[in-house]
Coordinates of C-alpha atoms in Angstrom, one line a residue:
X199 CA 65.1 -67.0 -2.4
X200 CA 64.5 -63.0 -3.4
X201 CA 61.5 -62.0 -3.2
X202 CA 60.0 -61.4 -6.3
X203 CA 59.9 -57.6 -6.6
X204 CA 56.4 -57.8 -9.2
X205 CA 54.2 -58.5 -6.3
X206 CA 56.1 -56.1 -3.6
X207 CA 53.7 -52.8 -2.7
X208 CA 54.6 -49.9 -4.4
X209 CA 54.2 -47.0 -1.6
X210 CA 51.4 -44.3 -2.6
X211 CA 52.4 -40.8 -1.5
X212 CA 49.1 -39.7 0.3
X213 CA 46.5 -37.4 -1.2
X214 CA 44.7 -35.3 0.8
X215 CA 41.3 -33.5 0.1
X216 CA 41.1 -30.0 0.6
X217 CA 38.2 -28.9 2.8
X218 CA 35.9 -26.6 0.3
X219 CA 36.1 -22.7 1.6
X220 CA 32.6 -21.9 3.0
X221 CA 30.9 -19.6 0.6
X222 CA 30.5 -16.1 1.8
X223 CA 26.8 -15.2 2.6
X224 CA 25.8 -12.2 0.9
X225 CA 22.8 -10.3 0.5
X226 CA 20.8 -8.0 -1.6
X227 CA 18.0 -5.4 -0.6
X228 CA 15.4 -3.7 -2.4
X229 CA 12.6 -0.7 -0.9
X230 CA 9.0 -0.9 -1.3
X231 CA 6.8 2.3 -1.1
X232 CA 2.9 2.2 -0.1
X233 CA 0.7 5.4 -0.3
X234 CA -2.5 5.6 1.0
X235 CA -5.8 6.2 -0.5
X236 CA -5.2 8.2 -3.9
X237 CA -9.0 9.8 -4.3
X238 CA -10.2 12.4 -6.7
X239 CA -13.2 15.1 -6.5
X240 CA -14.6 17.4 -8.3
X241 CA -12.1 20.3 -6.9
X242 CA -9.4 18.2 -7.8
X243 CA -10.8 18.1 -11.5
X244 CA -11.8 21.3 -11.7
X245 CA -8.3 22.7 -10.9
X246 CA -6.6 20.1 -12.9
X247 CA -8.3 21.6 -16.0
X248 CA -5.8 25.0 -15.9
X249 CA -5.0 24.8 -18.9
X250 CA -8.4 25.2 -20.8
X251 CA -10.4 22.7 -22.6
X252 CA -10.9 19.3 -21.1
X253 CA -7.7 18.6 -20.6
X254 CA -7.1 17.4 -17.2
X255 CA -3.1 17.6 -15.5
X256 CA -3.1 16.5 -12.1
X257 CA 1.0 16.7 -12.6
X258 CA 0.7 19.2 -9.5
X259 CA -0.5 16.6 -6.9
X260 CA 2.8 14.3 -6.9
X261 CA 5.5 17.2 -7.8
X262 CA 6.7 17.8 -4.7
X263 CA 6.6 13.5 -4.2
X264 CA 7.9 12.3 -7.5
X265 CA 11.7 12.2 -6.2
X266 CA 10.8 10.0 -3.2
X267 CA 8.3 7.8 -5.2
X268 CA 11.0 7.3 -8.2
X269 CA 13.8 6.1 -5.5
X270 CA 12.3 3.1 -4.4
X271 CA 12.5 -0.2 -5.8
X272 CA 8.7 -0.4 -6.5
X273 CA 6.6 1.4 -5.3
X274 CA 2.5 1.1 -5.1
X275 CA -1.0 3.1 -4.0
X276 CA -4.5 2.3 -3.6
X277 CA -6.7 3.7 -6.2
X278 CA -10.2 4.3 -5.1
X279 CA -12.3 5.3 -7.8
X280 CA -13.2 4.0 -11.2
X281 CA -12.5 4.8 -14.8
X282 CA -15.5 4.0 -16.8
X283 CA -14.8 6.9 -19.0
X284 CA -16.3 10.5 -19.3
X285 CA -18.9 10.1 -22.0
X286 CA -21.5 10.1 -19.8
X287 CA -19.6 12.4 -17.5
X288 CA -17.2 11.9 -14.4
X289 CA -18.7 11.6 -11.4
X290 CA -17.3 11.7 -7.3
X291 CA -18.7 10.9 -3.7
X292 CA -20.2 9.0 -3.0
X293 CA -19.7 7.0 -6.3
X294 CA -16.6 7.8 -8.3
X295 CA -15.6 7.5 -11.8
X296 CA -12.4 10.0 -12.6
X297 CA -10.6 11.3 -15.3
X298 CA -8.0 9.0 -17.5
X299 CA -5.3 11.3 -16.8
X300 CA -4.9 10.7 -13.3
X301 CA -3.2 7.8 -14.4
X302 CA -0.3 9.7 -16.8
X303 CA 0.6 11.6 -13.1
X304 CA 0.7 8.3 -10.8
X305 CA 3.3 6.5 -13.8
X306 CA 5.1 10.1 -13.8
X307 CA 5.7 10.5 -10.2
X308 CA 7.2 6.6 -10.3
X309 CA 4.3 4.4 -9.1
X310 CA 4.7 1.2 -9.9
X311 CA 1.4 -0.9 -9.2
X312 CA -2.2 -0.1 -8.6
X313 CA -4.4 -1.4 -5.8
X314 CA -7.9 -2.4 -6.4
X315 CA -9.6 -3.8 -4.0
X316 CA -11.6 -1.1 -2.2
X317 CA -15.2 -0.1 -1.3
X318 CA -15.1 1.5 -4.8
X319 CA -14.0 -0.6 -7.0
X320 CA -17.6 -0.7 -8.2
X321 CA -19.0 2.3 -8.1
X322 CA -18.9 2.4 -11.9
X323 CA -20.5 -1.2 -11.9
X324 CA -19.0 -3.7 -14.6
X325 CA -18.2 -1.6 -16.8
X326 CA -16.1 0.5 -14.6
X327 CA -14.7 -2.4 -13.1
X328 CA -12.9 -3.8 -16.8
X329 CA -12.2 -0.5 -18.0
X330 CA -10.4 0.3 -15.2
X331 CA -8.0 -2.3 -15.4
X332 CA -8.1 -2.5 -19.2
X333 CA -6.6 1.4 -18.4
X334 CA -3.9 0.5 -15.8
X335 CA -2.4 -2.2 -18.1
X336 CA -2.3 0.3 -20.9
X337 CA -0.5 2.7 -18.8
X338 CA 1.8 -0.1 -17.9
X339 CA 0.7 -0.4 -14.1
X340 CA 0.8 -3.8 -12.1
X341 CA -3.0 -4.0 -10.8
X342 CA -3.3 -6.1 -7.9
X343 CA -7.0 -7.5 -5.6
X344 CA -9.0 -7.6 -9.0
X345 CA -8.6 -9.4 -12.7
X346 CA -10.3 -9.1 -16.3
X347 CA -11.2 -12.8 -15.8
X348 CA -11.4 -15.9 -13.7
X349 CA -8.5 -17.4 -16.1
X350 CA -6.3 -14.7 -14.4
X351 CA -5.0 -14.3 -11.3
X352 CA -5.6 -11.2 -8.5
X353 CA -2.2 -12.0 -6.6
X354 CA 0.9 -12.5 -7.8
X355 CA 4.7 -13.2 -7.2
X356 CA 6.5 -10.0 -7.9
X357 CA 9.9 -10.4 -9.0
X358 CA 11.8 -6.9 -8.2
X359 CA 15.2 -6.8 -8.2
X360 CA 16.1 -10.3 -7.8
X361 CA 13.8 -10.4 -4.5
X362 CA 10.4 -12.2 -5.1
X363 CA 7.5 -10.9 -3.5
X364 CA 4.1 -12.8 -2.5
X365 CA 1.7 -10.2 -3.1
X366 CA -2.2 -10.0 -2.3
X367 CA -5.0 -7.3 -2.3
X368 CA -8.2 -7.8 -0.2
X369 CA -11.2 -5.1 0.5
X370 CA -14.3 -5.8 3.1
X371 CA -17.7 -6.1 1.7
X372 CA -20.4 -4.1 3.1
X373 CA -23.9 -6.4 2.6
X374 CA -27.0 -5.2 3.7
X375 CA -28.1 -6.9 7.6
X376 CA -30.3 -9.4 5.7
X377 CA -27.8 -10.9 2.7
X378 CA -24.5 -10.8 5.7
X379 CA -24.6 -14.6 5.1
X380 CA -25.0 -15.1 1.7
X381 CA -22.3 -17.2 -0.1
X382 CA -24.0 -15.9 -3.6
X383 CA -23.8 -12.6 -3.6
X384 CA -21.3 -9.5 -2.9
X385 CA -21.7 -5.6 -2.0
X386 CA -19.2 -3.1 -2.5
X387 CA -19.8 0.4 -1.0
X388 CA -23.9 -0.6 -0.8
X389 CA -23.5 -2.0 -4.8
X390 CA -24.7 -5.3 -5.6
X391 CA -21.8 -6.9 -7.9
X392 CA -23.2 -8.6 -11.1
X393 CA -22.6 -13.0 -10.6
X394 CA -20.2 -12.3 -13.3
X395 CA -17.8 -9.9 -11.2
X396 CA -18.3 -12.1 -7.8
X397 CA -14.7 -13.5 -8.3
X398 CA -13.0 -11.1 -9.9
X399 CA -12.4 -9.0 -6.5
X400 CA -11.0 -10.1 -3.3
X401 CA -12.9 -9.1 -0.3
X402 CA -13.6 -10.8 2.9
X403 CA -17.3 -10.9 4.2
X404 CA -16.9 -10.2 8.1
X405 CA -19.3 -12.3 9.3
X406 CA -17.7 -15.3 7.1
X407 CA -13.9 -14.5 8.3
X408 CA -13.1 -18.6 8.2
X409 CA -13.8 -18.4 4.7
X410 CA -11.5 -15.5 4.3
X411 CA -8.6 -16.9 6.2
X412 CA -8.7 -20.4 4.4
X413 CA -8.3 -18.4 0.8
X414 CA -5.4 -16.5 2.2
X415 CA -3.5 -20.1 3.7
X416 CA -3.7 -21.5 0.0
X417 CA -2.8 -18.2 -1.9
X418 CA 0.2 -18.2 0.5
X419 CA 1.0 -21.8 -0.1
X420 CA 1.0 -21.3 -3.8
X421 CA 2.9 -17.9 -4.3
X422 CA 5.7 -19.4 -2.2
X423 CA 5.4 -22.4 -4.1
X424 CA 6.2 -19.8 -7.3
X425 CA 9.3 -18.7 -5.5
X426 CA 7.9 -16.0 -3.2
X427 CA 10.5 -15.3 -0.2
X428 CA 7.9 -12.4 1.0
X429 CA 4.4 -12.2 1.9
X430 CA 2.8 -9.0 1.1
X431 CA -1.0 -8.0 2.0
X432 CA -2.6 -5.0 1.4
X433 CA -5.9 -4.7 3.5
X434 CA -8.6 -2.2 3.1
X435 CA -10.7 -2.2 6.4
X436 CA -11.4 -0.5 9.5
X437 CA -13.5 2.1 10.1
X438 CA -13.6 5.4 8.6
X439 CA -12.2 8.6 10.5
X440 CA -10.9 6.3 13.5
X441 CA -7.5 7.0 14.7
X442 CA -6.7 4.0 16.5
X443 CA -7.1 0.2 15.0
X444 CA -10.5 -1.7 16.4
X445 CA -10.7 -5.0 18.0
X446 CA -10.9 -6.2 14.6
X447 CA -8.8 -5.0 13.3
X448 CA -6.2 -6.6 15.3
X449 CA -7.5 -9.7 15.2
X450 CA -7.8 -10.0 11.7
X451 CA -3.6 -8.9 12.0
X452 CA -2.9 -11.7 13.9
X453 CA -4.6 -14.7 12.4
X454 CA -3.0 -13.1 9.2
X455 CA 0.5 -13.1 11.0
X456 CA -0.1 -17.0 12.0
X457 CA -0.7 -17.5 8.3
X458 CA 2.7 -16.1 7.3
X459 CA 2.1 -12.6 6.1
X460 CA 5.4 -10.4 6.7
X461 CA 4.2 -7.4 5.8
X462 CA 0.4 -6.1 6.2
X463 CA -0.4 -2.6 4.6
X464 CA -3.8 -1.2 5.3
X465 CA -6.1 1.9 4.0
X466 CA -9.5 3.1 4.4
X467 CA -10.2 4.7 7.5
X468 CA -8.8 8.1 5.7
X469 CA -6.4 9.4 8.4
X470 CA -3.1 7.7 9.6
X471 CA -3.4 4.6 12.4
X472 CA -0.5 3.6 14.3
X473 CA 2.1 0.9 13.4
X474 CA 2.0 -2.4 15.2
X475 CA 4.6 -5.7 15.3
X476 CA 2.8 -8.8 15.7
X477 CA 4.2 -12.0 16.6
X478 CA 2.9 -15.4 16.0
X479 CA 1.6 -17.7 18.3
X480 CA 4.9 -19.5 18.7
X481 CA 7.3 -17.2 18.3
X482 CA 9.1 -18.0 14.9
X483 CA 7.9 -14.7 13.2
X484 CA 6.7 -11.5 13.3
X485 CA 4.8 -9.5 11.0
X486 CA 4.9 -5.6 10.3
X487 CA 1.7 -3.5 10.2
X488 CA 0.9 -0.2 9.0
X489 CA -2.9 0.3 10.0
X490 CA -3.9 3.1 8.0
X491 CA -2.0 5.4 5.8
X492 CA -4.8 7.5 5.4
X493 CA -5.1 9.6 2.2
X494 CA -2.9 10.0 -0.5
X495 CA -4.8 12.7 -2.2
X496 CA -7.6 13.7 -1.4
X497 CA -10.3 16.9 -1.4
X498 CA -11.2 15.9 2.3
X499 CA -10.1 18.6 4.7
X500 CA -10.9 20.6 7.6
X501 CA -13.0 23.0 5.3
X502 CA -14.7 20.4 4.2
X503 CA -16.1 18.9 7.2
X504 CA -19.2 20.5 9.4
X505 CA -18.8 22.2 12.0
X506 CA -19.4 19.6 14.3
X507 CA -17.4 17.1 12.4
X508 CA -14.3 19.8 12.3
X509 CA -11.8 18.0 13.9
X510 CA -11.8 14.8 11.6
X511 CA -11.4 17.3 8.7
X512 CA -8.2 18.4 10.1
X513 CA -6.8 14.9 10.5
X514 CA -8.0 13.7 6.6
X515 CA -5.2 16.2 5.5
X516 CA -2.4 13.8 6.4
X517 CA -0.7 11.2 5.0
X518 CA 1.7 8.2 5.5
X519 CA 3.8 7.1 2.6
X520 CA 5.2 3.2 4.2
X521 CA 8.6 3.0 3.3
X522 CA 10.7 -0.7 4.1
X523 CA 13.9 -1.9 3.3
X524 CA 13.5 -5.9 2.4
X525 CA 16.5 -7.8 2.7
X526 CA 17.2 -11.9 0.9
X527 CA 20.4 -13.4 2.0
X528 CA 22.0 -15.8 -0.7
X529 CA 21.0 -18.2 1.5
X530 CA 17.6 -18.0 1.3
X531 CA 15.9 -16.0 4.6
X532 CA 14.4 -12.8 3.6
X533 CA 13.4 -10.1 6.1
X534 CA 12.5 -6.8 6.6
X535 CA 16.0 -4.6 7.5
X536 CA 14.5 -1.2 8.5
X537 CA 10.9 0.1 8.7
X538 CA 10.3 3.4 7.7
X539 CA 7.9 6.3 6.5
X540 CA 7.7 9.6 4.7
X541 CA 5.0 12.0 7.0
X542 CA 2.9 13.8 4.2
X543 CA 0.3 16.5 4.3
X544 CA -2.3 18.1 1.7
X545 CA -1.9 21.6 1.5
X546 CA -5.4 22.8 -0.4
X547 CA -4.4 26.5 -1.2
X548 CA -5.5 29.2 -3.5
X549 CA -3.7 30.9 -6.2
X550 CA -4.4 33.2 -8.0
X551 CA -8.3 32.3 -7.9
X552 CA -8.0 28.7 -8.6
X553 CA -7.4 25.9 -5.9
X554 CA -4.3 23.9 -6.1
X555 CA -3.5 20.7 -4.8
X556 CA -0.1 19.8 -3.2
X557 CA 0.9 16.5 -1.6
X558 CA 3.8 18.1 1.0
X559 CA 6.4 15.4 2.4
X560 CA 6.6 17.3 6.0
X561 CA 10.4 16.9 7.1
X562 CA 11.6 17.8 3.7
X563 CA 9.3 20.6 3.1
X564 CA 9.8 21.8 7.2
X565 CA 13.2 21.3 7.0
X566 CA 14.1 25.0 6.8
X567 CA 12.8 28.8 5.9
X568 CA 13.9 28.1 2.0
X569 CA 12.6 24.6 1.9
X570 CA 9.0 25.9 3.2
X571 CA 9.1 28.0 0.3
X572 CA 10.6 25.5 -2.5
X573 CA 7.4 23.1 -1.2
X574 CA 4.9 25.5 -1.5
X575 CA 4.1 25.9 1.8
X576 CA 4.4 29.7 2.1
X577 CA 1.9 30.5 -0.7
X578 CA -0.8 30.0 1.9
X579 CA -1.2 31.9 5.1
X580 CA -1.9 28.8 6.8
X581 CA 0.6 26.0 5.2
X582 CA 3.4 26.4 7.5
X583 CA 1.5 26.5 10.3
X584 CA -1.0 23.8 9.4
X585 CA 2.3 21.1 7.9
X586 CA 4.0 21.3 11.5
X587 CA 0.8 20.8 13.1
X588 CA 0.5 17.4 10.8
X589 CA 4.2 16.5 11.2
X590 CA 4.0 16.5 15.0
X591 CA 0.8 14.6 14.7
X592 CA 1.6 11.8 12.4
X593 CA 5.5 11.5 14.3
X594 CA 3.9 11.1 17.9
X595 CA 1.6 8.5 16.6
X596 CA 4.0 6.7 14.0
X597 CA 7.6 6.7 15.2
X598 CA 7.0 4.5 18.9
X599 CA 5.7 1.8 16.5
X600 CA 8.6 2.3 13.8
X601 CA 10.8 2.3 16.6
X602 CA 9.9 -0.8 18.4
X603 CA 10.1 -2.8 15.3
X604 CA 13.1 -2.1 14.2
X605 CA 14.8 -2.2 17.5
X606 CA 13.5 -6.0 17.9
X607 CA 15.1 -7.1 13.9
X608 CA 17.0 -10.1 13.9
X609 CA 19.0 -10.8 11.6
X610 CA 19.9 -14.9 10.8
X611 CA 23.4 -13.5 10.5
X612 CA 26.2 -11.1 12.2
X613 CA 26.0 -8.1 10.7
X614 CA 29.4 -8.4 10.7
X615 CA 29.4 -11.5 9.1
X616 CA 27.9 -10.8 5.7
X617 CA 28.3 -8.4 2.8
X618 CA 25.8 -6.6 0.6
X619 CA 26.0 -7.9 -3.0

């Protein structure tokens, strides 16, 4: 009999799947600038009042910096003074409390953030402490290492440019021999802090450093739990007038490397350190670090010094603007693509009777005959001579560390391999 053709298999022509292209991996990069210690005296005020009155326009500090500043992604100093307000007047060393205005010329020349946590950040007591912030929010500055309350937060995930940035703030405390161990109290620059301002700055205790790490392990955890791809730590510490790290120093680097900071800033000892690559303990990471920037601006110079103290005076002049390239891949991995730095020197000049105050970036400014003009550095007898000196000074002590860490980046993928977004 036929077969009956209902139940015969009808032949499927045969689909095939196509294998999903692989999706490019791409990145995106973003530059973050750190200055040093941005510090006012009364020079500084007294020239920034040119104009009469009690005015004060600090605009010439940052002219000659303002284009560098601007270009970066974000960009960030320390600020160490207070601004309780001039009612009862301003005041300087060893205690400072500074005019408002400072603050119009850091937002002008393109900062972007203020750092807080310092020796002092209580020098004008409570009062300084909330109007300071309460001043840097109005001027529409990010203030890191200190808040208004315990409801807020003193670190923070930054989002800039797509690329999110842990971000944290922390500033030694100096007790007195006999309080070193107390868990109750706190001493900035030999200031007892009120209980109520205990927890609104970050500082480590030296003799407590356990204490110090653990707080550090859980902001970490958190920020990258908020999205952070980046850890960021700005460190004021050291000692003073010091031109190499201390012991430390460098411990306190590498237990912060083993923790997962990627990038550690520091400021304080008011002259340039050296830059250092750390790598942890089982070689998965490394971490960056600048160890001083020294001064931003600052009165502190060789003509200020004693005789006998001459030589620290001439290295307080300089500078260190930290410049890095952060790269995220769409994947994920974010590291640092190239370290880098601007050299910078204070040229502290007369004219026409009344000191002016110049933060010089060196290789622009030295660059050639009309460039030492354009910066300035001719209107002294000394500022040509005096901004090489500084140049070949901070370069010598700088560039080996620069050098070394970006000739041991490795990137997750080939160069060759990946395209910028």
């Amino acid at each position: 009999a036929a077969a009956d053709s209902s139940e015969t298999p009808v032949p499927q022509a045969a689909v095939s799947t196509p294998t999903p292209s692989p999706q490019p991996v791409t990145y995106k990069e973003i530059t973050l600038l750190s200055a040093g210690d941005m510090m006012l005296y009364a020079s500084m005020s007294d020239s920034a009042k040119k104009y009469g009155g009690d005015t004060h326009d600090f605009s010439e500090l940052t002219r000659y910096v303002k284009e560098i500043i601007s270009s970066h992604s974000y960009s960030v100093v320390n600020f160490e003074a207070t601004l309780a307000g001039g009612e009862k007047g301003y005041s300087y060393y060893p205690a400072f409390n500074v005019p408002d205005g400072i603050l119009k010329t850091a937002k002008e020349a393109g900062f972007d953030m203020m750092l807080f946590a310092n020796n002092h950040t209580y020098d004008s007591g409570h009062a300084g402490l909330i109007r300071t912030q309460e001043k840097f929010a109005e001027n529409s500055f990010d203030c890191l290492g200190t808040r208004l309350s315990e409801e807020n937060k003193s670190y923070t995930v930054k989002d800039v440019s797509g690329v999110k940035l842990g971000m944290l703030n922390y500033t030694y405390e100096a007790p007195p021999e006999s309080e070193k161990n107390d868990k109750t109290q706190k001493f900035l620059n030999g200031i007892r802090l009120d209980s109520r301002d205990i927890n609104l700055v970050d500082s480590f205790n030296e003799n407590r450093l356990e204490d110090f790490y653990g707080e550090v392990k859980e902001r970490i955890s958190e920020m990258k739990l908020g999205g952070a791809s980046f850890i960021v730590m700005f460190i004021h510490w050291g000692n003073e007038y010091e031109h190499s790290a201390s012991t430390l120093q460098k411990e306190i680097a590498q237990r912060l490397c083993e923790l997962g900071v990627d990038l550690l800033i520091g400021s304080h000892p008011h002259v340039v350190q050296p830059v250092a690559t750390y790598t942890a303990a089982d070689n998965t990471r490394t971490m960056l670090c600048y160890y001083s920037l020294g001064n931003f601006t600052s009165a502190q110079n060789r003509l200020t010094f004693s005789e006998e103290n001459y030589e620290r005076g001439i290295y307080t002049e300089n500078g260190l603007m930290a410049s890095v390239t952060i790269r995220k891949y769409s994947t994920g991995e974010t590291v640092i693509s190239r370290a880098g730095y601007y050299a910078t020197w204070m040229h502290r000049h007369s004219v026409n009777g009344r000191l002016v105050f110049n933060v010089v970036p060196l290789e622009k400014a030295l660059a050639s005959d009309e460039t030492k003009a354009a910066y300035g550095l001719t209107e002294s007898s000394f500022g040509v001579e005096h901004a090489a000196e500084a140049y070949r000074y901070i370069t010598e002590l700088v560039q080996p560390g620069i050098n070394a860490f970006n000739s041991g980046i490795k990137f997750p993928y080939p160069e060759n391999t990946v395209e910028q977004e």
